[in-house]
């Protein structure tokens, strides 16, 4: 009888240990699920930010393209017009009458090209 009681106590101890292990596994499983959910949410937020950045870059590229077209048209008109060469560029405060130097114009064109490449990379899902 005493031996049976000892075996029964051992069995109960094993069952209690198994229940504790199952409870810990359940808690770990739930923690892992929460981590996965948080990671999915972070990824979704990052994708939304990328979409917003791509839209902004696309708008900037379009605006820059319009400005370059205007500058090219103005440069063609100036090149075709007879008369003295245009005055040297004024300070930035000179407003609409200010002229771009060739270097400034080329730098702007380079920047537009870089932005277009960045936009293309964002559309492909790559980092710029």
Short mmCIF file of N, CA and C in Angstrom, two decimals:
data_model
loop_
_atom_site.label_atom_id
_atom_site.label_comp_id
_atom_site.label_asym_id
_atom_site.label_seq_id
_atom_site.Cartn_x
_atom_site.Cartn_y
_atom_site.Cartn_z
N UNK A 1 0.84 -1.18 0.00
CA UNK A 1 0.00 0.00 0.00
C UNK A 1 0.89 1.25 0.00
N UNK A 2 1.93 1.28 0.81
CA UNK A 2 2.81 2.45 0.89
C UNK A 2 3.51 2.65 -0.44
N UNK A 3 3.92 1.56 -1.07
CA UNK A 3 4.57 1.67 -2.38
C UNK A 3 3.62 2.25 -3.41
N UNK A 4 2.37 1.86 -3.35
CA UNK A 4 1.35 2.38 -4.26
C UNK A 4 1.13 3.88 -4.03
N UNK A 5 1.17 4.30 -2.79
CA UNK A 5 1.01 5.71 -2.47
C UNK A 5 2.20 6.52 -2.99
N UNK A 6 3.40 5.95 -2.89
CA UNK A 6 4.60 6.62 -3.38
C UNK A 6 4.51 6.77 -4.89
N UNK A 7 4.11 5.72 -5.57
CA UNK A 7 3.98 5.77 -7.03
C UNK A 7 2.92 6.79 -7.45
N UNK A 8 1.81 6.81 -6.69
CA UNK A 8 0.74 7.76 -6.99
C UNK A 8 1.24 9.20 -6.79
N UNK A 9 2.01 9.45 -5.77
CA UNK A 9 2.56 10.80 -5.51
C UNK A 9 3.53 11.18 -6.62
N UNK A 10 4.36 10.21 -7.06
CA UNK A 10 5.29 10.49 -8.17
C UNK A 10 4.52 10.82 -9.44
N UNK A 11 3.48 10.08 -9.70
CA UNK A 11 2.66 10.32 -10.89
C UNK A 11 2.02 11.69 -10.83
N UNK A 12 1.51 12.08 -9.68
CA UNK A 12 0.90 13.39 -9.53
C UNK A 12 1.95 14.50 -9.73
N UNK A 13 3.14 14.27 -9.23
CA UNK A 13 4.21 15.26 -9.40
C UNK A 13 4.57 15.40 -10.87
N UNK A 14 4.64 14.28 -11.57
CA UNK A 14 4.94 14.31 -13.01
C UNK A 14 3.82 15.02 -13.78
N UNK A 15 2.58 14.74 -13.41
CA UNK A 15 1.45 15.40 -14.08
C UNK A 15 1.49 16.91 -13.84
N UNK A 16 1.80 17.30 -12.61
CA UNK A 16 1.88 18.74 -12.29
C UNK A 16 3.01 19.38 -13.09
N UNK A 17 4.14 18.71 -13.21
CA UNK A 17 5.27 19.25 -13.98
C UNK A 17 4.90 19.35 -15.46
N UNK A 18 4.19 18.35 -15.95
CA UNK A 18 3.76 18.37 -17.36
C UNK A 18 2.78 19.52 -17.59
N UNK A 19 1.87 19.75 -16.66
CA UNK A 19 0.93 20.86 -16.79
C UNK A 19 1.66 22.21 -16.78
N UNK A 20 2.66 22.35 -15.91
CA UNK A 20 3.44 23.59 -15.88
C UNK A 20 4.19 23.79 -17.20
N UNK A 21 4.73 22.71 -17.73
CA UNK A 21 5.44 22.80 -19.01
C UNK A 21 4.48 23.19 -20.13
N UNK A 22 3.31 22.60 -20.13
CA UNK A 22 2.32 22.95 -21.16
C UNK A 22 1.90 24.40 -21.03
N UNK A 23 1.72 24.89 -19.82
CA UNK A 23 1.34 26.28 -19.59
C UNK A 23 2.44 27.21 -20.09
N UNK A 24 3.71 26.89 -19.78
CA UNK A 24 4.83 27.71 -20.26
C UNK A 24 4.91 27.71 -21.78
N UNK A 25 4.71 26.53 -22.39
CA UNK A 25 4.72 26.45 -23.85
C UNK A 25 3.60 27.30 -24.44
N UNK A 26 2.42 27.26 -23.83
CA UNK A 26 1.31 28.08 -24.30
C UNK A 26 1.63 29.57 -24.19
N UNK A 27 2.26 29.97 -23.10
CA UNK A 27 2.65 31.37 -22.92
C UNK A 27 3.70 31.78 -23.96
N UNK A 28 4.66 30.88 -24.19
CA UNK A 28 5.70 31.17 -25.18
C UNK A 28 5.09 31.26 -26.58
N UNK A 29 4.17 30.38 -26.88
CA UNK A 29 3.49 30.39 -28.18
C UNK A 29 2.73 31.71 -28.36
N UNK A 30 2.03 32.14 -27.32
CA UNK A 30 1.28 33.40 -27.40
C UNK A 30 2.23 34.59 -27.56
N UNK A 31 3.35 34.58 -26.86
CA UNK A 31 4.33 35.66 -27.00
C UNK A 31 4.89 35.69 -28.42
N UNK A 32 5.14 34.52 -28.98
CA UNK A 32 5.64 34.45 -30.36
C UNK A 32 4.59 34.97 -31.33
N UNK A 33 3.32 34.65 -31.11
CA UNK A 33 2.24 35.17 -31.97
C UNK A 33 2.19 36.69 -31.90
N UNK A 34 2.32 37.24 -30.69
CA UNK A 34 2.30 38.70 -30.55
C UNK A 34 3.47 39.32 -31.30
N UNK A 35 4.65 38.72 -31.19
CA UNK A 35 5.82 39.24 -31.92
C UNK A 35 5.60 39.22 -33.43
N UNK A 36 5.02 38.13 -33.92
CA UNK A 36 4.74 38.03 -35.36
C UNK A 36 3.74 39.10 -35.77
N UNK A 37 2.70 39.30 -34.97
CA UNK A 37 1.70 40.33 -35.28
C UNK A 37 2.34 41.71 -35.28
N UNK A 38 3.20 41.99 -34.30
CA UNK A 38 3.88 43.29 -34.25
C UNK A 38 4.79 43.48 -35.46
N UNK A 39 5.48 42.42 -35.85
CA UNK A 39 6.36 42.51 -37.02
C UNK A 39 5.55 42.76 -38.28
N UNK A 40 4.40 42.11 -38.40
CA UNK A 40 3.54 42.34 -39.57
C UNK A 40 3.05 43.78 -39.61
N UNK A 41 2.68 44.30 -38.45
CA UNK A 41 2.20 45.68 -38.37
C UNK A 41 3.33 46.66 -38.73
N UNK A 42 4.53 46.38 -38.23
CA UNK A 42 5.67 47.25 -38.55
C UNK A 42 5.96 47.21 -40.05
N UNK A 43 5.86 46.04 -40.65
CA UNK A 43 6.10 45.93 -42.09
C UNK A 43 5.03 46.69 -42.87
N UNK A 44 3.77 46.58 -42.45
CA UNK A 44 2.69 47.29 -43.11
C UNK A 44 2.92 48.80 -43.02
N UNK A 45 3.33 49.26 -41.85
CA UNK A 45 3.59 50.70 -41.68
C UNK A 45 4.75 51.14 -42.55
N UNK A 46 5.79 50.31 -42.64
CA UNK A 46 6.94 50.65 -43.49
C UNK A 46 6.54 50.69 -44.96
N UNK A 47 5.69 49.76 -45.38
CA UNK A 47 5.22 49.76 -46.77
C UNK A 47 4.40 51.02 -47.07
N UNK A 48 3.58 51.43 -46.10
CA UNK A 48 2.80 52.66 -46.29
C UNK A 48 3.73 53.87 -46.41
N UNK A 49 4.78 53.91 -45.59
CA UNK A 49 5.73 55.01 -45.68
C UNK A 49 6.45 55.01 -47.02
N UNK A 50 6.80 53.84 -47.51
CA UNK A 50 7.45 53.75 -48.82
C UNK A 50 6.52 54.24 -49.92
N UNK A 51 5.26 53.85 -49.83
CA UNK A 51 4.28 54.30 -50.82
C UNK A 51 4.16 55.82 -50.80
N UNK A 52 4.09 56.38 -49.59
CA UNK A 52 3.98 57.83 -49.47
C UNK A 52 5.23 58.52 -50.02
N UNK A 53 6.41 57.97 -49.70
CA UNK A 53 7.65 58.55 -50.20
C UNK A 53 7.72 58.45 -51.72
N UNK A 54 7.28 57.32 -52.27
CA UNK A 54 7.29 57.17 -53.73
C UNK A 54 6.38 58.19 -54.38
N UNK A 55 5.21 58.42 -53.78
CA UNK A 55 4.30 59.43 -54.32
C UNK A 55 4.90 60.82 -54.27
N UNK A 56 5.55 61.14 -53.17
CA UNK A 56 6.18 62.46 -53.05
C UNK A 56 7.31 62.62 -54.06
N UNK A 57 8.13 61.61 -54.19
CA UNK A 57 9.24 61.68 -55.15
C UNK A 57 8.70 61.80 -56.56
N UNK A 58 7.65 61.06 -56.86
CA UNK A 58 7.06 61.13 -58.20
C UNK A 58 6.57 62.56 -58.49
N UNK A 59 5.91 63.18 -57.52
CA UNK A 59 5.44 64.55 -57.71
C UNK A 59 6.62 65.50 -57.92
N UNK A 60 7.66 65.32 -57.13
CA UNK A 60 8.84 66.20 -57.26
C UNK A 60 9.51 66.03 -58.62
N UNK A 61 9.60 64.80 -59.07
CA UNK A 61 10.20 64.55 -60.39
C UNK A 61 9.36 65.20 -61.48
N UNK A 62 8.04 65.06 -61.38
CA UNK A 62 7.16 65.68 -62.37
C UNK A 62 7.31 67.20 -62.36
N UNK A 63 7.34 67.78 -61.15
CA UNK A 63 7.50 69.23 -61.05
C UNK A 63 8.84 69.67 -61.62
N UNK A 64 9.88 68.92 -61.31
CA UNK A 64 11.21 69.26 -61.85
C UNK A 64 11.24 69.13 -63.37
N UNK A 65 10.57 68.13 -63.89
CA UNK A 65 10.53 67.96 -65.34
C UNK A 65 9.84 69.16 -66.00
N UNK A 66 8.75 69.63 -65.40
CA UNK A 66 8.06 70.80 -65.93
C UNK A 66 8.99 72.01 -65.90
N UNK A 67 9.69 72.18 -64.79
CA UNK A 67 10.61 73.33 -64.68
C UNK A 67 11.74 73.23 -65.71
N UNK A 68 12.26 72.05 -65.91
CA UNK A 68 13.34 71.87 -66.89
C UNK A 68 12.82 72.17 -68.29
N UNK A 69 11.61 71.70 -68.59
CA UNK A 69 11.02 72.00 -69.90
C UNK A 69 10.89 73.51 -70.10
N UNK A 70 10.45 74.20 -69.06
CA UNK A 70 10.32 75.65 -69.16
C UNK A 70 11.69 76.32 -69.35
N UNK A 71 12.65 75.83 -68.59
CA UNK A 71 14.00 76.40 -68.73
C UNK A 71 14.57 76.14 -70.12
N UNK A 72 14.36 74.94 -70.62
CA UNK A 72 14.84 74.62 -71.97
C UNK A 72 14.17 75.52 -73.01
N UNK A 73 12.87 75.71 -72.86
CA UNK A 73 12.15 76.58 -73.81
C UNK A 73 12.68 78.01 -73.74
N UNK A 74 12.90 78.48 -72.53
CA UNK A 74 13.42 79.84 -72.37
C UNK A 74 14.84 79.93 -72.94
N UNK A 75 15.66 78.91 -72.71
CA UNK A 75 17.02 78.92 -73.23
C UNK A 75 17.01 78.92 -74.76
N UNK A 76 16.11 78.15 -75.36
CA UNK A 76 16.01 78.12 -76.82
C UNK A 76 15.59 79.49 -77.37
N UNK A 77 14.64 80.13 -76.70
CA UNK A 77 14.20 81.46 -77.13
C UNK A 77 15.36 82.45 -77.03
N UNK A 78 16.08 82.38 -75.93
CA UNK A 78 17.20 83.31 -75.75
C UNK A 78 18.31 83.05 -76.78
N UNK A 79 18.55 81.78 -77.06
CA UNK A 79 19.60 81.45 -78.02
C UNK A 79 19.21 81.91 -79.43
N UNK A 80 17.92 81.85 -79.74
CA UNK A 80 17.46 82.23 -81.08
C UNK A 80 17.29 83.74 -81.23
N UNK A 81 17.19 84.45 -80.13
CA UNK A 81 16.94 85.90 -80.20
C UNK A 81 18.23 86.64 -80.57
N UNK A 82 18.15 87.57 -81.52
CA UNK A 82 19.33 88.37 -81.84
C UNK A 82 19.54 89.42 -80.75
N UNK A 83 20.72 89.93 -80.69
CA UNK A 83 20.99 91.00 -79.74
C UNK A 83 22.09 90.63 -78.77
N UNK A 84 22.27 91.48 -77.79
CA UNK A 84 23.35 91.27 -76.83
C UNK A 84 23.06 90.03 -75.97
N UNK A 85 24.08 89.44 -75.42
CA UNK A 85 23.88 88.27 -74.55
C UNK A 85 23.12 88.70 -73.29
N UNK A 86 22.44 87.77 -72.66
CA UNK A 86 21.68 88.10 -71.45
C UNK A 86 22.62 88.59 -70.36
N UNK A 87 22.11 89.38 -69.43
CA UNK A 87 22.94 89.87 -68.33
C UNK A 87 23.41 88.71 -67.46
N UNK A 88 24.47 88.91 -66.72
CA UNK A 88 24.95 87.84 -65.83
C UNK A 88 23.90 87.54 -64.77
N UNK A 89 23.96 86.35 -64.22
CA UNK A 89 22.96 85.99 -63.22
C UNK A 89 23.04 86.91 -62.01
N UNK A 90 21.88 87.23 -61.47
CA UNK A 90 21.81 88.08 -60.29
C UNK A 90 21.79 87.25 -59.02
N UNK A 91 21.72 87.92 -57.90
CA UNK A 91 21.65 87.19 -56.62
C UNK A 91 20.33 86.43 -56.53
N UNK A 92 20.25 85.44 -55.64
CA UNK A 92 19.02 84.65 -55.51
C UNK A 92 17.79 85.49 -55.23
N UNK A 93 17.96 86.66 -54.60
CA UNK A 93 16.81 87.51 -54.29
C UNK A 93 16.25 88.20 -55.54
N UNK A 94 16.90 88.04 -56.66
CA UNK A 94 16.50 88.77 -57.84
C UNK A 94 15.12 88.35 -58.35
N UNK A 95 14.59 87.24 -57.87
CA UNK A 95 13.25 86.82 -58.24
C UNK A 95 13.18 86.22 -59.63
N UNK A 96 12.02 86.35 -60.31
CA UNK A 96 11.81 85.67 -61.59
C UNK A 96 12.79 86.09 -62.68
N UNK A 97 13.39 87.27 -62.54
CA UNK A 97 14.31 87.72 -63.59
C UNK A 97 15.67 87.04 -63.48
N UNK A 98 15.93 86.32 -62.38
CA UNK A 98 17.23 85.68 -62.19
C UNK A 98 17.44 84.61 -63.26
N UNK A 99 18.68 84.40 -63.67
CA UNK A 99 19.02 83.41 -64.69
C UNK A 99 19.84 82.29 -64.03
N UNK A 100 19.73 81.12 -64.62
CA UNK A 100 20.53 79.99 -64.17
C UNK A 100 21.83 79.98 -64.95
N UNK A 101 22.90 79.66 -64.25
CA UNK A 101 24.15 79.45 -64.96
C UNK A 101 24.08 78.05 -65.57
N UNK A 102 24.97 77.79 -66.48
CA UNK A 102 24.99 76.46 -67.11
C UNK A 102 25.25 75.40 -66.06
N UNK A 103 26.15 75.70 -65.11
CA UNK A 103 26.47 74.74 -64.05
C UNK A 103 25.25 74.46 -63.19
N UNK A 104 24.50 75.50 -62.84
CA UNK A 104 23.31 75.32 -62.03
C UNK A 104 22.27 74.49 -62.79
N UNK A 105 22.13 74.78 -64.05
CA UNK A 105 21.17 74.05 -64.87
C UNK A 105 21.56 72.57 -64.95
N UNK A 106 22.85 72.29 -65.17
CA UNK A 106 23.31 70.90 -65.24
C UNK A 106 23.16 70.20 -63.90
N UNK A 107 23.40 70.92 -62.81
CA UNK A 107 23.23 70.34 -61.48
C UNK A 107 21.76 69.99 -61.24
N UNK A 108 20.87 70.86 -61.69
CA UNK A 108 19.44 70.60 -61.56
C UNK A 108 19.05 69.37 -62.39
N UNK A 109 19.58 69.28 -63.58
CA UNK A 109 19.28 68.12 -64.44
C UNK A 109 19.80 66.83 -63.79
N UNK A 110 20.98 66.88 -63.17
CA UNK A 110 21.52 65.71 -62.47
C UNK A 110 20.62 65.31 -61.31
N UNK A 111 20.13 66.31 -60.58
CA UNK A 111 19.25 66.03 -59.45
C UNK A 111 17.95 65.39 -59.91
N UNK A 112 17.40 65.87 -61.00
CA UNK A 112 16.17 65.27 -61.54
C UNK A 112 16.44 63.82 -61.94
N UNK A 113 17.55 63.57 -62.57
CA UNK A 113 17.89 62.21 -62.98
C UNK A 113 18.03 61.31 -61.76
N UNK A 114 18.68 61.82 -60.69
CA UNK A 114 18.84 61.04 -59.47
C UNK A 114 17.48 60.73 -58.85
N UNK A 115 16.59 61.72 -58.83
CA UNK A 115 15.25 61.51 -58.27
C UNK A 115 14.46 60.51 -59.10
N UNK A 116 14.60 60.56 -60.40
CA UNK A 116 13.91 59.60 -61.26
C UNK A 116 14.41 58.18 -61.00
N UNK A 117 15.72 58.03 -60.79
CA UNK A 117 16.27 56.71 -60.48
C UNK A 117 15.77 56.23 -59.13
N UNK A 118 15.70 57.14 -58.16
CA UNK A 118 15.21 56.80 -56.84
C UNK A 118 13.75 56.35 -56.91
N UNK A 119 12.96 57.06 -57.70
CA UNK A 119 11.56 56.70 -57.87
C UNK A 119 11.44 55.31 -58.51
N UNK A 120 12.23 55.06 -59.51
CA UNK A 120 12.19 53.75 -60.17
C UNK A 120 12.57 52.65 -59.18
N UNK A 121 13.58 52.92 -58.33
CA UNK A 121 13.99 51.92 -57.32
C UNK A 121 12.86 51.68 -56.32
N UNK A 122 12.19 52.74 -55.91
CA UNK A 122 11.07 52.58 -54.97
C UNK A 122 9.94 51.78 -55.60
N UNK A 123 9.69 52.01 -56.87
CA UNK A 123 8.62 51.26 -57.54
C UNK A 123 8.98 49.79 -57.65
N UNK A 124 10.27 49.49 -57.77
CA UNK A 124 10.71 48.09 -57.84
C UNK A 124 10.74 47.47 -56.45
N UNK A 125 10.58 48.29 -55.41
CA UNK A 125 10.60 47.77 -54.04
C UNK A 125 11.98 47.70 -53.45
N UNK A 126 12.94 48.34 -54.09
CA UNK A 126 14.31 48.33 -53.57
C UNK A 126 14.57 49.64 -52.84
N UNK A 127 15.61 49.64 -52.04
CA UNK A 127 16.04 50.86 -51.38
C UNK A 127 16.86 51.68 -52.36
N UNK A 128 16.73 53.02 -52.28
CA UNK A 128 17.53 53.87 -53.21
C UNK A 128 19.00 53.81 -52.91
#
